[in-house]
Amino acid sequence: MIQKLGVVGAGQMGNGIAHVAALAGLDVVMVDVVPAQLEKALKSIEGNLARQVSRGKVSEDAKAAALKRLATAGTLAALGGSDLVIEAATENEAIKKKIFAELCPLLRPEALLATNTSSISITRLAAATDRPERFIGMHFFNPVPLMALVELIRGLATADATYAAIHALAGRLGKTPVTAQDYPAFIANRVLVPMINEAIYALYEGVGSIGSIDAALKLGANHPLGPLELADYIGLDTCLAVMQVMHEGFADSKYRPCPLLAKYVEAGWLGRKTGKGFYDYSGEKPTPTR
Ligand code: NAD
């Protein structure tokens, strides 16, 4: 049974994964190379747990117990005793491979390794580790405490026992697992991110303003968030990385990332996490940036 969980990367996904795992009774250590990210992650988790308490979803005792089960560290050495490590660092293959190269020698041979990648080949990442049979894709959705789905993606070498252990863990975390084959972007992002990219093309070509494009999809397709609002939620760097992986992985021009998306990323306007993307979040209400 998985009890000791390591989470690498304390960004918006890492902190969400740590939140639900600590609440489910696992002992969690979060690692990030940027100390400020660890502080920010702990603050977010505390704030999000407090909101759950105020809504009657979580008891005050459960919140306190969850916070006690959470620790942070600046180096991967703190993850040596883990039963499972979930990698949720920046969506960049070289960064992820470097983390696995450093992490694997520190882990017990029986420890499992999962990646929260949105799009990169699980088989290829697994091959960069010393344990492809104990490696799996465990793809959560943002914000993790609220979203029910987790996609489970087996690499070519993933063992049945690994899949079964991670499937059981998804249930313990209160998530509904859906199994996807290991093709670029899996299921949800394969459909969602090209839609977002198309919305950005519509903006780029002047078909509509940010407000009209989002209103059209909310009112016309009954989406709870417009595609540009959703892009800001996901992170524009992540959206661009997912499009690039599909563009290369399928070698199909229909996945060509919109140049305007690339421009926003070049500007460092990455969405909610940096305070500005298609909307500016510095005021009381988000306002469109074009
Ligand atoms: P983020 O930018 O919020 O966080 C990434 C974190 O990784 C940062 O805190 C960064 O400091 C840290 N990091 C970078 N290099 C590191 C290293 N060598 N060691 C330890 N930490 C390191 O990004 P995010 O949105 O949390 O995404 C993280 C992963 O989750 C990506 O693979 C992304 O594709 C995936 N994902 C994102 C979403 C989403 O909606 N944002 C949904 C599902 C999966």
Coordinates of C-alpha atoms and ligand atoms in Angstrom, one line a residue:
M1 CA 0.0 0.0 0.0
I2 CA 1.3 3.4 -1.0
Q3 CA 1.8 5.6 2.2
K4 CA 4.8 7.8 1.6
L5 CA 4.4 10.1 -1.4
G6 CA 6.9 12.4 -2.9
V7 CA 5.8 15.2 -5.2
V8 CA 8.4 16.9 -7.5
G9 CA 7.4 20.4 -8.6
A10 CA 5.3 22.5 -6.2
G11 CA 3.5 24.5 -8.9
Q12 CA -0.2 24.7 -9.3
M13 CA -0.5 20.9 -10.0
G14 CA 2.1 19.7 -7.5
N15 CA 0.4 21.6 -4.7
G16 CA -3.0 20.3 -5.7
I17 CA -1.7 16.7 -5.8
A18 CA -0.1 17.2 -2.4
H19 CA -3.3 18.6 -1.0
V20 CA -5.6 15.7 -2.0
A21 CA -3.0 13.1 -1.0
A22 CA -2.4 14.6 2.5
L23 CA -6.2 14.8 3.0
A24 CA -6.5 11.2 2.0
G25 CA -4.0 10.2 4.8
L26 CA -0.7 9.9 2.9
D27 CA 2.5 11.3 4.2
V28 CA 3.6 13.8 1.6
V29 CA 7.0 15.5 0.8
M30 CA 6.9 18.2 -1.9
V31 CA 10.2 19.2 -3.6
D32 CA 10.9 22.2 -5.7
V33 CA 14.1 23.9 -6.9
V34 CA 12.6 27.3 -6.2
P35 CA 12.1 27.9 -2.5
A36 CA 9.5 30.6 -3.0
Q37 CA 7.3 28.0 -4.9
L38 CA 7.3 25.8 -1.8
E39 CA 6.2 28.6 0.4
K40 CA 3.5 29.6 -2.1
A41 CA 2.4 26.0 -2.4
L42 CA 2.0 25.6 1.4
K43 CA 0.0 28.9 1.5
S44 CA -2.3 27.8 -1.3
I45 CA -2.9 24.4 0.3
E46 CA -3.7 26.1 3.6
G47 CA -6.1 28.6 1.9
N48 CA -7.8 25.9 -0.2
L49 CA -8.2 23.6 2.8
A50 CA -9.7 26.5 4.8
R51 CA -12.2 27.1 2.0
Q52 CA -13.2 23.4 2.1
V53 CA -13.7 23.7 5.8
S54 CA -15.9 26.9 5.4
R55 CA -18.0 25.0 2.9
G56 CA -18.5 22.1 5.2
K57 CA -16.6 19.7 2.9
V58 CA -13.7 19.0 5.3
S59 CA -13.6 19.1 9.1
E60 CA -11.2 21.4 11.0
D61 CA -9.5 18.2 12.5
A62 CA -9.0 16.7 9.0
K63 CA -7.5 20.0 7.8
A64 CA -5.1 20.1 10.7
A65 CA -4.1 16.4 10.2
A66 CA -3.5 17.0 6.5
L67 CA -1.2 19.9 7.1
K68 CA 0.7 17.8 9.6
R69 CA 1.3 15.1 7.0
L70 CA 2.8 17.7 4.6
A71 CA 6.5 18.5 4.4
T72 CA 8.6 20.4 1.9
A73 CA 12.2 20.0 0.8
G74 CA 14.6 21.7 -1.6
T75 CA 16.3 18.6 -2.8
L76 CA 15.3 15.2 -4.2
A77 CA 17.3 13.5 -1.4
A78 CA 14.3 14.0 0.9
L79 CA 12.3 11.5 -1.3
G80 CA 14.5 8.4 -0.7
G81 CA 12.0 6.6 1.5
S82 CA 9.0 7.2 -0.9
D83 CA 6.6 4.4 -1.9
L84 CA 5.7 6.5 -4.9
V85 CA 7.0 9.8 -6.4
I86 CA 4.7 11.8 -8.7
E87 CA 6.7 14.2 -10.9
A88 CA 4.8 17.4 -11.6
A89 CA 7.6 19.7 -12.7
T90 CA 7.5 22.1 -15.7
E91 CA 6.3 20.6 -19.0
N92 CA 9.7 20.1 -20.5
E93 CA 11.1 16.8 -21.5
A94 CA 14.8 17.6 -20.7
I95 CA 13.8 18.9 -17.2
K96 CA 11.8 15.8 -16.5
K97 CA 14.5 13.4 -17.7
K98 CA 17.1 15.2 -15.5
I99 CA 14.9 14.9 -12.5
F100 CA 14.5 11.1 -13.1
A101 CA 18.2 10.6 -13.6
E102 CA 18.9 12.3 -10.3
L103 CA 15.9 10.7 -8.4
C104 CA 16.1 7.0 -9.5
P105 CA 19.4 6.2 -7.7
L106 CA 17.9 7.6 -4.4
L107 CA 14.7 5.5 -4.6
R108 CA 14.2 2.0 -3.1
P109 CA 14.1 -0.6 -6.0
E110 CA 10.4 -1.3 -5.3
A111 CA 9.3 2.4 -5.3
L112 CA 6.9 3.4 -8.1
L113 CA 7.3 6.5 -10.3
A114 CA 4.5 8.5 -12.0
T115 CA 4.5 11.6 -14.1
N116 CA 1.7 14.2 -14.3
T117 CA 2.9 15.2 -17.8
S118 CA 0.1 16.6 -20.0
S119 CA 1.4 15.3 -23.3
I120 CA 4.9 13.8 -23.3
S121 CA 5.3 10.1 -24.2
I122 CA 5.1 7.9 -21.1
T123 CA 7.1 5.2 -22.8
R124 CA 9.9 7.6 -23.7
L125 CA 10.0 9.1 -20.2
A126 CA 9.9 5.6 -18.7
A127 CA 12.9 4.5 -20.9
A128 CA 14.9 7.3 -19.3
T129 CA 14.5 5.7 -15.8
D130 CA 15.9 2.5 -14.3
R131 CA 12.3 1.2 -13.7
P132 CA 10.1 1.4 -16.8
E133 CA 7.9 -1.4 -15.5
R134 CA 7.3 0.6 -12.3
F135 CA 6.6 3.8 -14.3
I136 CA 3.2 5.2 -15.3
G137 CA 1.4 8.4 -16.3
M138 CA -1.0 9.7 -13.7
H139 CA -2.5 12.8 -15.2
F140 CA -4.5 15.0 -12.8
F141 CA -6.6 18.0 -13.8
N142 CA -6.5 21.6 -12.5
P143 CA -7.6 22.5 -9.9
V144 CA -6.8 19.0 -8.5
P145 CA -9.0 19.2 -5.3
L146 CA -12.1 20.0 -7.4
M147 CA -11.6 17.9 -10.6
A148 CA -12.7 14.3 -10.5
L149 CA -10.7 12.9 -13.4
V150 CA -7.3 11.3 -13.4
E151 CA -6.1 9.8 -16.7
L152 CA -3.9 6.7 -16.2
I153 CA -1.5 6.1 -19.1
R154 CA 0.6 2.9 -19.3
G155 CA 3.9 3.0 -21.1
L156 CA 4.9 0.0 -23.2
A157 CA 6.7 -1.6 -20.3
T158 CA 4.3 -0.6 -17.4
A159 CA 3.6 -3.7 -15.3
D160 CA 0.1 -4.8 -14.4
A161 CA 0.9 -4.5 -10.7
T162 CA 2.0 -0.9 -11.2
Y163 CA -1.2 -0.1 -13.0
A164 CA -3.3 -1.8 -10.3
A165 CA -1.5 0.1 -7.5
I166 CA -2.0 3.5 -9.1
H167 CA -5.6 2.7 -10.0
A168 CA -6.3 1.9 -6.4
L169 CA -4.5 5.1 -5.3
A170 CA -6.7 7.2 -7.6
G171 CA -9.7 5.8 -5.8
R172 CA -8.3 6.6 -2.4
L173 CA -7.7 10.2 -3.6
G174 CA -11.4 10.4 -4.5
K175 CA -10.7 10.5 -8.2
T176 CA -12.3 8.6 -11.1
P177 CA -9.6 7.0 -13.3
V178 CA -9.9 6.8 -17.1
T179 CA -7.4 4.7 -19.0
A180 CA -5.7 6.3 -22.0
Q181 CA -3.3 4.9 -24.5
D182 CA 0.2 6.5 -24.7
Y183 CA -0.3 8.8 -27.7
P184 CA 0.5 12.6 -27.6
A185 CA -1.7 14.5 -25.1
F186 CA -3.8 11.3 -24.2
I187 CA -7.6 11.9 -24.3
A188 CA -8.8 15.1 -22.5
N189 CA -6.0 17.4 -23.8
R190 CA -6.1 15.9 -27.3
V191 CA -9.6 17.3 -27.6
L192 CA -9.4 20.3 -25.3
V193 CA -6.1 22.0 -26.2
P194 CA -6.7 22.1 -30.0
M195 CA -10.0 23.8 -29.2
I196 CA -8.1 26.4 -27.1
N197 CA -5.6 26.8 -29.9
E198 CA -8.5 27.3 -32.4
A199 CA -10.0 30.0 -30.1
I200 CA -6.6 31.7 -30.1
Y201 CA -6.5 31.6 -33.9
A202 CA -10.0 33.2 -33.9
L203 CA -8.6 36.0 -31.7
Y204 CA -5.4 36.2 -33.9
E205 CA -7.5 36.5 -37.1
G206 CA -9.8 39.1 -35.6
V207 CA -12.9 36.9 -35.8
G208 CA -13.9 38.1 -32.3
S209 CA -12.6 39.8 -29.2
I210 CA -11.5 37.9 -26.1
G211 CA -14.9 38.6 -24.4
S212 CA -16.9 37.5 -27.5
I213 CA -14.9 34.3 -28.0
D214 CA -15.4 33.2 -24.4
A215 CA -19.0 34.3 -24.3
A216 CA -19.7 32.4 -27.5
L217 CA -18.5 29.1 -26.1
K218 CA -20.0 29.6 -22.6
L219 CA -23.5 30.6 -24.0
G220 CA -23.4 28.6 -27.2
A221 CA -21.8 25.4 -26.1
N222 CA -22.6 25.5 -22.4
H223 CA -19.0 25.4 -21.4
P224 CA -18.5 26.6 -17.7
L225 CA -15.4 28.6 -18.8
G226 CA -14.6 30.1 -22.1
P227 CA -11.5 28.7 -24.0
L228 CA -9.3 31.7 -23.3
E229 CA -10.3 31.8 -19.6
L230 CA -9.5 28.1 -19.5
A231 CA -6.1 28.7 -21.2
D232 CA -5.2 31.2 -18.5
Y233 CA -6.2 28.6 -15.9
I234 CA -4.1 25.8 -17.5
G235 CA -1.1 28.1 -18.1
L236 CA -0.2 29.4 -21.6
D237 CA 3.3 27.8 -21.5
T238 CA 1.6 24.4 -20.8
C239 CA -0.9 24.9 -23.6
L240 CA 1.9 25.8 -26.1
A241 CA 4.0 22.8 -24.9
V242 CA 1.0 20.4 -25.4
M243 CA 0.4 21.8 -29.0
Q244 CA 4.1 21.4 -29.8
V245 CA 4.2 17.8 -28.6
M246 CA 1.1 17.0 -30.7
H247 CA 2.5 18.8 -33.7
E248 CA 5.7 16.9 -33.5
G249 CA 4.2 13.6 -32.3
F250 CA 1.6 13.3 -35.1
A251 CA 3.5 15.3 -37.7
D252 CA 0.2 16.8 -38.7
S253 CA -0.2 20.5 -39.5
K254 CA -3.6 20.6 -37.9
Y255 CA -1.9 20.8 -34.5
R256 CA 0.2 23.9 -35.5
P257 CA 0.4 26.2 -32.4
C258 CA -1.1 29.7 -33.0
P259 CA 1.7 32.3 -33.3
L260 CA -0.3 34.5 -30.9
L261 CA -0.1 31.8 -28.2
A262 CA 3.7 31.7 -28.7
K263 CA 3.8 35.5 -28.4
Y264 CA 2.0 35.5 -25.1
V265 CA 4.4 32.9 -23.8
E266 CA 7.4 34.9 -25.0
A267 CA 6.1 37.9 -23.1
G268 CA 5.9 35.9 -19.9
W269 CA 2.1 36.3 -19.9
L270 CA 1.4 32.8 -18.8
G271 CA -2.1 33.2 -17.4
R272 CA -3.4 33.2 -13.8
K273 CA -0.1 31.9 -12.4
T274 CA 1.8 35.0 -13.5
G275 CA -1.2 37.4 -13.0
K276 CA -1.7 38.1 -16.7
G277 CA -2.6 36.1 -19.8
F278 CA -5.6 36.7 -22.1
Y279 CA -6.9 38.4 -19.0
D280 CA -5.2 40.7 -16.5
Y281 CA -5.9 39.5 -12.9
S282 CA -4.4 42.4 -11.0
G283 CA -7.7 44.2 -10.5
E284 CA -10.9 43.1 -8.8
K285 CA -12.3 41.6 -12.0
P286 CA -10.3 40.0 -14.8
T287 CA -10.0 42.3 -17.7
P288 CA -9.1 41.3 -21.3
T289 CA -5.5 42.1 -22.3
R290 CA -6.4 42.9 -26.0
Ligands
NAD1 P1 3.9 25.2 -12.8 O1 4.7 26.1 -13.7 O2 2.9 25.8 -11.9 O3 4.9 24.4 -11.8 C1 6.0 23.7 -12.2 C2 7.0 23.7 -11.0 O4 8.1 22.8 -11.3 C3 7.5 25.0 -10.6 O5 7.3 25.3 -9.2 C4 9.0 24.9 -10.9 O6 9.9 25.6 -10.0 C5 9.2 23.4 -10.6 N1 10.4 22.8 -11.2 C6 11.0 23.1 -12.4 N2 12.2 22.3 -12.5 C7 12.2 21.6 -11.4 C8 13.2 20.6 -10.9 N3 14.3 20.3 -11.7 N4 13.0 20.0 -9.7 C9 11.9 20.4 -9.0 N5 11.0 21.3 -9.4 C10 11.1 21.9 -10.6 O7 3.3 24.1 -13.7 P2 2.0 23.2 -13.5 O8 0.9 23.8 -14.2 O9 2.0 22.8 -12.1 O10 2.4 21.9 -14.4 C11 3.3 20.9 -13.9 C12 3.1 19.6 -14.7 O11 1.8 19.2 -14.6 C13 3.5 19.8 -16.2 O12 4.0 18.6 -16.7 C14 2.1 20.0 -16.8 O13 2.0 19.6 -18.2 C15 1.2 19.1 -15.9 N6 -0.2 19.4 -15.9 C16 -0.6 20.7 -15.9 C17 -2.0 20.9 -15.9 C18 -2.5 22.3 -15.8 O14 -3.7 22.5 -16.0 N7 -1.7 23.3 -15.5 C19 -2.9 19.9 -15.8 C20 -2.4 18.6 -15.8 C21 -1.1 18.3 -15.8

